[in-house]
mmCIF file of C-alpha atoms in Angstrom:
data_model
loop_
_atom_site.group_PDB
_atom_site.id
_atom_site.type_symbol
_atom_site.label_atom_id
_atom_site.label_comp_id
_atom_site.label_asym_id
_atom_site.label_seq_id
_atom_site.Cartn_x
_atom_site.Cartn_y
_atom_site.Cartn_z
ATOM 1 C CA MET A 1 34.320 -31.935 -32.135
ATOM 2 C CA MET A 2 31.203 -30.326 -31.203
ATOM 3 C CA ASN A 3 30.586 -33.406 -28.774
ATOM 4 C CA ASN A 4 33.865 -32.666 -26.858
ATOM 5 C CA THR A 5 32.800 -28.708 -26.842
ATOM 6 C CA ILE A 6 29.215 -28.910 -25.365
ATOM 7 C CA ASN A 7 31.338 -31.628 -23.188
ATOM 8 C CA TRP A 8 33.991 -29.173 -21.797
ATOM 9 C CA LEU A 9 30.699 -26.503 -21.566
ATOM 10 C CA LEU A 10 28.705 -29.076 -19.291
ATOM 11 C CA SER A 11 31.585 -29.365 -17.570
ATOM 12 C CA THR A 12 31.128 -25.532 -16.154
ATOM 13 C CA ASP A 13 29.698 -23.278 -14.332
ATOM 14 C CA PRO A 14 26.334 -23.316 -13.756
ATOM 15 C CA TRP A 15 24.542 -20.987 -15.524
ATOM 16 C CA VAL A 16 26.559 -22.139 -18.536
ATOM 17 C CA GLU A 17 24.907 -25.594 -18.243
ATOM 18 C CA TYR A 18 21.883 -24.883 -17.394
ATOM 19 C CA ARG A 19 21.409 -23.102 -20.461
ATOM 20 C CA VAL A 20 23.187 -25.543 -22.425
ATOM 21 C CA ARG A 21 20.940 -28.210 -21.686
ATOM 22 C CA LEU A 22 17.774 -26.208 -22.793
ATOM 23 C CA ASP A 23 18.965 -24.359 -25.584
ATOM 24 C CA LEU A 24 21.387 -26.460 -27.049
ATOM 25 C CA LEU A 25 20.783 -29.290 -26.535
ATOM 26 C CA GLY A 26 16.671 -28.866 -25.983
ATOM 27 C CA GLN A 27 16.089 -30.613 -22.490
ATOM 28 C CA SER A 28 13.107 -30.420 -20.361
ATOM 29 C CA GLU A 29 13.380 -27.901 -17.122
ATOM 30 C CA SER A 30 11.644 -31.067 -15.423
ATOM 31 C CA ASP A 31 14.580 -32.723 -16.243
ATOM 32 C CA GLN A 32 16.955 -34.376 -13.458
ATOM 33 C CA ASN A 33 20.327 -32.220 -14.702
ATOM 34 C CA VAL A 34 18.832 -29.149 -15.900
ATOM 35 C CA VAL A 35 17.138 -29.357 -12.289
ATOM 36 C CA GLU A 36 20.315 -29.564 -10.595
ATOM 37 C CA ALA A 37 22.213 -27.022 -12.196
ATOM 38 C CA LYS A 38 19.438 -24.330 -11.907
ATOM 39 C CA SER A 39 19.784 -25.081 -7.932
ATOM 40 C CA ARG A 40 23.303 -24.132 -8.583
ATOM 41 C CA ILE A 41 22.915 -21.366 -9.727
ATOM 42 C CA ILE A 42 20.871 -20.338 -7.060
ATOM 43 C CA ALA A 43 23.847 -21.279 -4.702
ATOM 44 C CA ASN A 44 26.658 -19.773 -6.444
ATOM 45 C CA THR A 45 28.359 -17.305 -5.199
ATOM 46 C CA GLN A 46 28.910 -14.650 -7.692
ATOM 47 C CA ILE A 47 25.006 -15.254 -9.224
ATOM 48 C CA GLN A 48 24.334 -14.335 -5.229
ATOM 49 C CA GLN A 49 26.966 -11.159 -5.792
ATOM 50 C CA LEU A 50 24.930 -9.890 -8.407
ATOM 51 C CA LEU A 51 21.232 -10.634 -6.397
ATOM 52 C CA ASN A 52 22.562 -8.539 -3.278
ATOM 53 C CA ASN A 53 23.402 -5.835 -6.087
ATOM 54 C CA LEU A 54 20.305 -5.992 -7.702
ATOM 55 C CA SER A 55 18.724 -5.332 -3.839
ATOM 56 C CA ARG A 56 19.843 -2.421 -4.221
ATOM 57 C CA TRP A 57 18.537 -1.688 -7.241
ATOM 58 C CA GLN A 58 17.070 2.029 -6.336
ATOM 59 C CA GLU A 59 20.406 3.091 -5.443
ATOM 60 C CA GLN A 60 22.055 3.198 -8.673
ATOM 61 C CA ILE A 61 21.983 6.071 -10.898
ATOM 62 C CA VAL A 62 22.333 5.841 -14.507
ATOM 63 C CA ASN A 63 25.355 8.071 -15.637
ATOM 64 C CA ASN A 64 26.476 5.796 -18.460
ATOM 65 C CA HIS A 65 24.855 3.085 -19.777
ATOM 66 C CA LYS A 66 27.964 1.273 -20.773
ATOM 67 C CA ASN A 67 28.411 0.166 -17.184
ATOM 68 C CA ALA A 68 28.930 -3.088 -16.961
ATOM 69 C CA GLU A 69 28.522 -2.928 -13.108
ATOM 70 C CA LEU A 70 24.760 -1.505 -13.166
ATOM 71 C CA PRO A 71 21.966 -3.255 -11.319
ATOM 72 C CA LEU A 72 20.588 -2.548 -15.180
ATOM 73 C CA HIS A 73 22.478 -4.710 -16.787
ATOM 74 C CA ASN A 74 22.604 -7.335 -14.079
ATOM 75 C CA LEU A 75 18.961 -7.651 -13.799
ATOM 76 C CA SER A 76 19.400 -8.752 -17.743
ATOM 77 C CA PHE A 77 21.790 -11.417 -17.430
ATOM 78 C CA ILE A 78 20.507 -12.758 -14.681
ATOM 79 C CA ALA A 79 17.461 -13.058 -17.041
ATOM 80 C CA ASP A 80 19.666 -14.522 -20.096
ATOM 81 C CA VAL A 81 20.834 -16.967 -17.248
ATOM 82 C CA GLY A 82 17.533 -17.940 -16.434
ATOM 83 C CA LEU A 83 16.109 -17.288 -13.439
ATOM 84 C CA SER A 84 12.378 -16.283 -13.023
ATOM 85 C CA LEU A 85 9.725 -15.352 -10.685
ATOM 86 C CA LYS A 86 9.518 -19.341 -9.712
ATOM 87 C CA ASP A 87 12.488 -18.275 -7.274
ATOM 88 C CA PRO A 88 11.746 -16.303 -4.651
ATOM 89 C CA GLU A 89 14.898 -13.966 -4.964
ATOM 90 C CA ILE A 90 13.657 -12.875 -7.982
ATOM 91 C CA SER A 91 10.372 -11.503 -7.033
ATOM 92 C CA LYS A 92 11.895 -9.382 -4.868
ATOM 93 C CA ILE A 93 13.851 -7.808 -7.163
ATOM 94 C CA VAL A 94 10.660 -7.785 -9.692
ATOM 95 C CA SER A 95 8.781 -5.627 -7.496
ATOM 96 C CA LEU A 96 11.606 -3.715 -6.669
ATOM 97 C CA THR A 97 11.959 -2.345 -10.605
ATOM 98 C CA MET A 98 7.792 -1.929 -11.218
ATOM 99 C CA GLU A 99 8.051 0.494 -8.188
ATOM 100 C CA HIS A 100 8.249 3.295 -10.076
ATOM 101 C CA GLN A 101 6.946 4.185 -13.465
ATOM 102 C CA ASP A 102 5.586 7.172 -14.870
ATOM 103 C CA ALA A 103 1.957 8.385 -16.730
ATOM 104 C CA SER A 104 2.643 5.960 -19.809
ATOM 105 C CA ASN A 105 3.665 3.127 -16.947
ATOM 106 C CA ILE A 106 7.479 3.463 -18.462
ATOM 107 C CA LEU A 107 9.574 1.648 -15.440
ATOM 108 C CA GLN A 108 12.188 4.459 -14.509
ATOM 109 C CA VAL A 109 16.010 4.905 -13.168
ATOM 110 C CA THR A 110 17.178 7.169 -11.241
ATOM 111 C CA MET A 111 19.357 9.532 -13.365
ATOM 112 C CA ASN A 112 21.757 12.159 -13.149
ATOM 113 C CA ILE A 113 22.038 14.067 -15.909
ATOM 114 C CA PRO A 114 24.464 17.551 -15.778
ATOM 115 C CA LYS A 115 22.976 20.704 -16.498
ATOM 116 C CA HIS A 116 25.968 21.296 -19.972
ATOM 117 C CA PHE A 117 23.925 18.328 -21.740
ATOM 118 C CA GLY A 118 21.038 19.479 -20.594
ATOM 119 C CA GLY A 119 19.737 18.006 -17.677
ATOM 120 C CA THR A 120 19.041 19.191 -14.150
ATOM 121 C CA GLY A 121 22.167 17.991 -12.056
ATOM 122 C CA GLU A 122 19.475 15.990 -9.405
ATOM 123 C CA ASN A 123 18.638 12.430 -9.337
ATOM 124 C CA GLU A 124 15.784 12.450 -11.062
ATOM 125 C CA TRP A 125 13.258 9.408 -11.707
ATOM 126 C CA GLY A 126 13.282 8.869 -14.842
ATOM 127 C CA TRP A 127 13.943 7.158 -18.492
ATOM 128 C CA MET A 128 15.866 6.852 -21.955
ATOM 129 C CA LEU A 129 15.731 4.450 -24.553
ATOM 130 C CA CYS A 130 18.480 3.059 -23.968
ATOM 131 C CA ASP A 131 17.919 1.588 -20.561
ATOM 132 C CA ALA A 132 13.792 0.975 -20.048
ATOM 133 C CA PRO A 133 13.636 -1.691 -22.623
ATOM 134 C CA ILE A 134 16.080 -3.512 -20.570
ATOM 135 C CA ILE A 135 13.929 -3.533 -17.732
ATOM 136 C CA PHE A 136 11.141 -4.965 -19.737
ATOM 137 C CA TYR A 137 13.131 -7.059 -21.391
ATOM 138 C CA SER A 138 14.195 -8.638 -18.433
ATOM 139 C CA LEU A 139 10.803 -8.636 -16.914
ATOM 140 C CA ILE A 140 9.430 -10.293 -20.152
ATOM 141 C CA LYS A 141 12.114 -12.790 -19.233
ATOM 142 C CA PHE A 142 11.747 -13.556 -15.668
ATOM 143 C CA GLY A 143 7.894 -14.594 -16.687
ATOM 144 C CA VAL A 144 5.910 -11.502 -16.507
ATOM 145 C CA PRO A 145 2.848 -11.796 -18.688
ATOM 146 C CA TYR A 146 2.549 -8.517 -21.402
ATOM 147 C CA THR A 147 -0.250 -7.982 -20.515
ATOM 148 C CA SER A 148 1.216 -6.466 -17.196
ATOM 149 C CA LEU A 149 3.447 -4.588 -18.716
ATOM 150 C CA ALA A 150 1.919 -3.589 -22.111
ATOM 151 C CA ASN A 151 1.586 0.058 -22.150
ATOM 152 C CA GLY A 152 4.371 0.717 -20.793
ATOM 153 C CA ILE A 153 5.996 -0.878 -23.952
ATOM 154 C CA GLU A 154 3.511 0.320 -26.587
ATOM 155 C CA HIS A 155 4.518 3.075 -25.905
ATOM 156 C CA LEU A 156 8.059 3.182 -26.199
ATOM 157 C CA VAL A 157 7.543 0.909 -29.952
ATOM 158 C CA SER A 158 5.071 4.255 -30.721
ATOM 159 C CA PHE A 159 8.534 6.444 -31.101
ATOM 160 C CA ILE A 160 9.546 4.087 -34.142
ATOM 161 C CA LYS A 161 10.781 6.663 -37.278
ATOM 162 C CA PRO A 162 10.903 5.091 -40.868
ATOM 163 C CA ASN A 163 14.521 4.823 -40.017
ATOM 164 C CA GLY A 164 14.068 3.231 -37.000
ATOM 165 C CA TRP A 165 14.216 4.039 -32.892
ATOM 166 C CA PRO A 166 15.834 8.106 -32.342
ATOM 167 C CA CYS A 167 17.252 8.984 -29.297
ATOM 168 C CA ILE A 168 13.897 9.315 -26.804
ATOM 169 C CA VAL A 169 14.335 10.386 -23.125
ATOM 170 C CA SER A 170 11.168 10.869 -20.617
ATOM 171 C CA PRO A 171 10.403 14.765 -19.897
ATOM 172 C CA GLU A 172 12.198 14.617 -16.719
ATOM 173 C CA MET A 173 15.453 14.286 -18.283
ATOM 174 C CA GLY A 174 15.147 17.530 -19.387
ATOM 175 C CA LYS A 175 17.008 19.343 -22.932
ATOM 176 C CA PHE A 176 19.497 15.913 -23.153
ATOM 177 C CA ARG A 177 20.439 14.344 -25.861
ATOM 178 C CA GLY A 178 22.757 12.444 -27.449
ATOM 179 C CA PRO A 179 25.905 13.411 -29.631
ATOM 180 C CA GLY A 180 23.562 12.457 -32.935
ATOM 181 C CA ARG A 181 21.635 14.394 -35.245
ATOM 182 C CA LYS A 182 18.127 14.656 -34.211
ATOM 183 C CA ASP A 183 17.114 12.724 -36.996
ATOM 184 C CA ASP A 184 19.456 9.720 -36.744
ATOM 185 C CA PRO A 185 17.811 7.099 -35.321
ATOM 186 C CA CYS A 186 19.998 5.711 -32.309
ATOM 187 C CA PRO A 187 21.569 2.239 -32.715
ATOM 188 C CA TYR A 188 21.469 1.111 -29.628
ATOM 189 C CA ALA A 189 18.401 2.100 -28.993
ATOM 190 C CA THR A 190 16.880 0.382 -31.445
ATOM 191 C CA LEU A 191 18.630 -2.926 -30.722
ATOM 192 C CA LEU A 192 17.053 -2.417 -26.996
ATOM 193 C CA MET A 193 13.749 -2.060 -28.377
ATOM 194 C CA LEU A 194 14.108 -5.418 -31.086
ATOM 195 C CA LYS A 195 15.991 -7.278 -28.178
ATOM 196 C CA LEU A 196 12.804 -6.540 -25.962
ATOM 197 C CA LEU A 197 10.285 -7.897 -28.899
ATOM 198 C CA SER A 198 11.526 -10.407 -29.892
ATOM 199 C CA GLN A 199 10.681 -12.190 -26.891
ATOM 200 C CA ILE A 200 6.771 -10.691 -27.407
ATOM 201 C CA GLU A 201 4.334 -13.188 -29.586
ATOM 202 C CA GLU A 202 2.292 -10.599 -30.209
ATOM 203 C CA LEU A 203 4.739 -8.641 -31.895
ATOM 204 C CA LYS A 204 7.714 -9.736 -32.652
ATOM 205 C CA ASN A 205 6.464 -9.871 -36.382
ATOM 206 C CA SER A 206 5.289 -6.512 -36.343
ATOM 207 C CA GLU A 207 6.002 -4.039 -38.960
ATOM 208 C CA GLU A 208 8.295 -1.829 -36.433
ATOM 209 C CA CYS A 209 10.121 -4.555 -36.211
ATOM 210 C CA ARG A 210 11.033 -4.848 -39.556
ATOM 211 C CA ILE A 211 11.944 -1.265 -40.099
ATOM 212 C CA GLY A 212 14.065 -1.726 -37.354
ATOM 213 C CA ALA A 213 15.680 -4.963 -38.182
ATOM 214 C CA GLU A 214 16.860 -3.118 -41.892
ATOM 215 C CA ASN A 215 17.805 -0.291 -39.735
ATOM 216 C CA LEU A 216 20.525 -1.980 -38.112
ATOM 217 C CA LEU A 217 21.312 -4.517 -41.589
ATOM 218 C CA LYS A 218 21.943 -1.358 -43.332
ATOM 219 C CA LEU A 219 24.058 0.221 -40.643
ATOM 220 C CA TRP A 220 26.160 -3.368 -41.438
ATOM 221 C CA GLU A 221 26.024 -2.626 -45.513
ATOM 222 C CA ASN A 222 27.636 0.425 -44.770
ATOM 223 C CA SER A 223 29.410 -0.095 -41.557
ATOM 224 C CA MET A 224 32.724 2.514 -43.261
ATOM 225 C CA ALA A 225 30.517 5.383 -43.911
ATOM 226 C CA VAL A 226 27.322 5.683 -41.316
ATOM 227 C CA HIS A 227 28.072 5.958 -37.997
ATOM 228 C CA PRO A 228 24.689 7.686 -36.393
ATOM 229 C CA TYR A 229 24.949 8.628 -32.454
ATOM 230 C CA MET A 230 29.010 7.676 -33.021
ATOM 231 C CA PHE A 231 27.875 3.883 -33.311
ATOM 232 C CA TYR A 232 30.093 2.756 -35.113
ATOM 233 C CA MET A 233 30.705 -1.102 -36.494
ATOM 234 C CA GLY A 234 34.135 -1.140 -37.367
ATOM 235 C CA THR A 235 37.038 -2.627 -35.191
ATOM 236 C CA ASP A 236 36.064 -2.910 -31.687
ATOM 237 C CA PHE A 237 32.279 -3.224 -33.367
ATOM 238 C CA ARG A 238 33.181 -6.573 -34.404
ATOM 239 C CA LYS A 239 35.561 -8.035 -31.654
ATOM 240 C CA LEU A 240 33.863 -11.030 -29.246
ATOM 241 C CA LYS A 241 32.744 -9.923 -26.281
ATOM 242 C CA ALA A 242 30.296 -10.932 -23.647
ATOM 243 C CA PRO A 243 27.374 -10.550 -22.250
ATOM 244 C CA THR A 244 25.224 -9.109 -24.513
ATOM 245 C CA MET A 245 24.622 -5.338 -23.389
ATOM 246 C CA TRP A 246 25.962 -3.413 -25.664
ATOM 247 C CA TYR A 247 26.903 -2.787 -29.134
ATOM 248 C CA ASP A 248 28.754 -5.013 -30.750
ATOM 249 C CA ILE A 249 28.548 -7.662 -33.640
ATOM 250 C CA VAL A 250 27.407 -11.061 -31.020
ATOM 251 C CA SER A 251 24.643 -8.284 -29.385
ATOM 252 C CA VAL A 252 23.256 -7.200 -32.615
ATOM 253 C CA THR A 253 23.784 -10.821 -33.507
ATOM 254 C CA ASP A 254 21.889 -11.916 -30.647
ATOM 255 C CA VAL A 255 18.775 -10.072 -31.065
ATOM 256 C CA LEU A 256 18.608 -10.535 -35.445
ATOM 257 C CA SER A 257 18.873 -14.258 -35.292
ATOM 258 C CA GLN A 258 16.161 -14.386 -32.741
ATOM 259 C CA PHE A 259 13.562 -13.043 -35.718
ATOM 260 C CA GLN A 260 13.134 -15.953 -38.126
ATOM 261 C CA TRP A 261 11.916 -13.949 -41.215
ATOM 262 C CA LEU A 262 16.142 -12.538 -41.000
ATOM 263 C CA ARG A 263 18.032 -15.945 -41.459
ATOM 264 C CA SER A 264 18.463 -15.702 -44.727
ATOM 265 C CA ASP A 265 19.216 -12.277 -44.935
ATOM 266 C CA HIS A 266 22.871 -12.384 -46.578
ATOM 267 C CA ARG A 267 23.413 -9.137 -44.447
ATOM 268 C CA LEU A 268 23.060 -11.132 -40.878
ATOM 269 C CA ILE A 269 24.316 -13.799 -42.820
ATOM 270 C CA GLU A 270 27.953 -11.938 -43.381
ATOM 271 C CA MET A 271 27.781 -10.803 -39.729
ATOM 272 C CA ILE A 272 27.313 -14.255 -38.683
ATOM 273 C CA GLU A 273 30.072 -15.546 -40.957
ATOM 274 C CA SER A 274 33.113 -12.986 -39.290
ATOM 275 C CA ILE A 275 31.848 -14.313 -35.775
ATOM 276 C CA LYS A 276 32.374 -18.177 -37.059
ATOM 277 C CA SER A 277 36.080 -16.981 -38.877
ATOM 278 C CA LYS A 278 37.129 -16.584 -34.642
ATOM 279 C CA ALA A 279 36.695 -20.279 -34.173
ATOM 280 C CA ASP A 280 39.586 -21.938 -32.758
ATOM 281 C CA GLU A 281 40.576 -25.910 -33.720
ATOM 282 C CA GLN A 282 38.015 -26.915 -31.002
ATOM 283 C CA GLY A 283 34.878 -24.566 -32.461
ATOM 284 C CA CYS A 284 35.350 -22.300 -29.112
ATOM 285 C CA PHE A 285 35.413 -18.881 -29.004
ATOM 286 C CA THR A 286 37.746 -16.920 -26.717
ATOM 287 C CA PRO A 287 37.064 -12.847 -25.858
ATOM 288 C CA GLU A 288 38.852 -9.900 -27.739
ATOM 289 C CA SER A 289 37.554 -7.206 -25.219
ATOM 290 C CA GLN A 290 36.244 -7.370 -21.695
ATOM 291 C CA TYR A 291 34.094 -4.954 -19.496
ATOM 292 C CA LYS A 292 36.228 -4.818 -16.571
ATOM 293 C CA ALA A 293 33.501 -5.423 -14.469
ATOM 294 C CA CYS A 294 33.093 -8.431 -15.195
ATOM 295 C CA LYS A 295 37.151 -9.185 -14.542
ATOM 296 C CA ASP A 296 35.819 -12.390 -12.397
ATOM 297 C CA TRP A 297 33.882 -14.297 -14.822
ATOM 298 C CA ASP A 298 34.814 -16.412 -17.186
ATOM 299 C CA PHE A 299 34.158 -13.861 -20.256
ATOM 300 C CA GLY A 300 36.062 -10.783 -18.808
ATOM 301 C CA GLN A 301 39.705 -11.804 -19.738
ATOM 302 C CA LYS A 302 40.942 -12.458 -23.513
ATOM 303 C CA LYS A 303 43.474 -14.921 -22.472
ATOM 304 C CA SER A 304 41.809 -18.607 -23.359
ATOM 305 C CA PRO A 305 38.406 -19.263 -24.486
ATOM 306 C CA SER A 306 35.199 -18.414 -23.263
ATOM 307 C CA GLN A 307 32.214 -20.617 -22.062
ATOM 308 C CA TRP A 308 29.382 -18.390 -21.923
ATOM 309 C CA LEU A 309 30.511 -16.192 -25.198
ATOM 310 C CA THR A 310 30.985 -19.532 -26.708
ATOM 311 C CA PHE A 311 27.696 -21.102 -25.405
ATOM 312 C CA THR A 312 26.185 -17.550 -26.191
ATOM 313 C CA ILE A 313 27.580 -17.637 -30.117
ATOM 314 C CA LEU A 314 26.325 -21.459 -30.443
ATOM 315 C CA ARG A 315 23.031 -20.459 -29.450
ATOM 316 C CA ILE A 316 22.685 -17.888 -32.537
ATOM 317 C CA LEU A 317 24.589 -20.314 -35.176
ATOM 318 C CA LYS A 318 21.674 -22.319 -33.717
ATOM 319 C CA ARG A 319 19.145 -20.511 -34.426
ATOM 320 C CA MET A 320 20.732 -19.535 -37.914
ATOM 321 C CA ASP A 321 20.129 -23.009 -39.058
ATOM 322 C CA SER A 322 16.606 -24.076 -37.686
ATOM 323 C CA GLN A 323 14.171 -23.585 -40.035
ATOM 324 C CA SER A 324 11.350 -23.269 -37.335
ATOM 325 C CA GLN A 325 10.314 -20.257 -34.925
#
């Protein structure tokens, strides 16, 4: 059955085939099939649309981090697909994302926080802990050396509290803070910081990662009672969804499964088992929720199995079965 599923994945969109060959089959970047799949990604109309959207990076105004149309989220999807600095289009986009940095070298986006939420009501370059880690994560995935980004990343890491990362914003955002108690961790910011640090060898085994991961796992244990910043781990959280850009069970397990020291944790295994129980007879997975902005993608509907979602989950399962880094 697994062979049939793999063959199904290999016969679909080029970005799915590319990642399956690399991440599930272990083929090398120089393999002819991998090279050909990569070339089809660049030429694909949907990917080109995302790249065009990213070329307007400085025009985006971030006022809803759950908006899947934001170039911010397009950036991380393109990075997850596997495009890199070796691709001319990506080099241009990386330059755009790095143009605006604060004094601590934290990458900025344009935001507009209304006065009644503590902002100025004007467009301002700034950052929040629910966007800056996404940009840093994407640049690391693209192949930008960690040493070139270390100052900004380490400044973000320094905001860790004993219970995870809190809601933190740059001074330009005024008195804005999310809808939670000041001392609560922000589950989404914590998830994004872990996602970023999982890609950095120097930091992925740090105490900060262990604190952040434990916080998310405790939230799973207490999902019926504890909901900091209104981030629930309830019915909606448990619905299968792609891409991995928000706070849901696939996004959380995709991040936590990258930490080798977590793979035997019973709470992570419980989440994984919840996902596995939703496989169909062929071992494929169908989205149970979707982003409206993704309606033209295979994961943007709930009618049939999604290749990208299935691949993402199979990669999580492969990590959980692996004893290696």
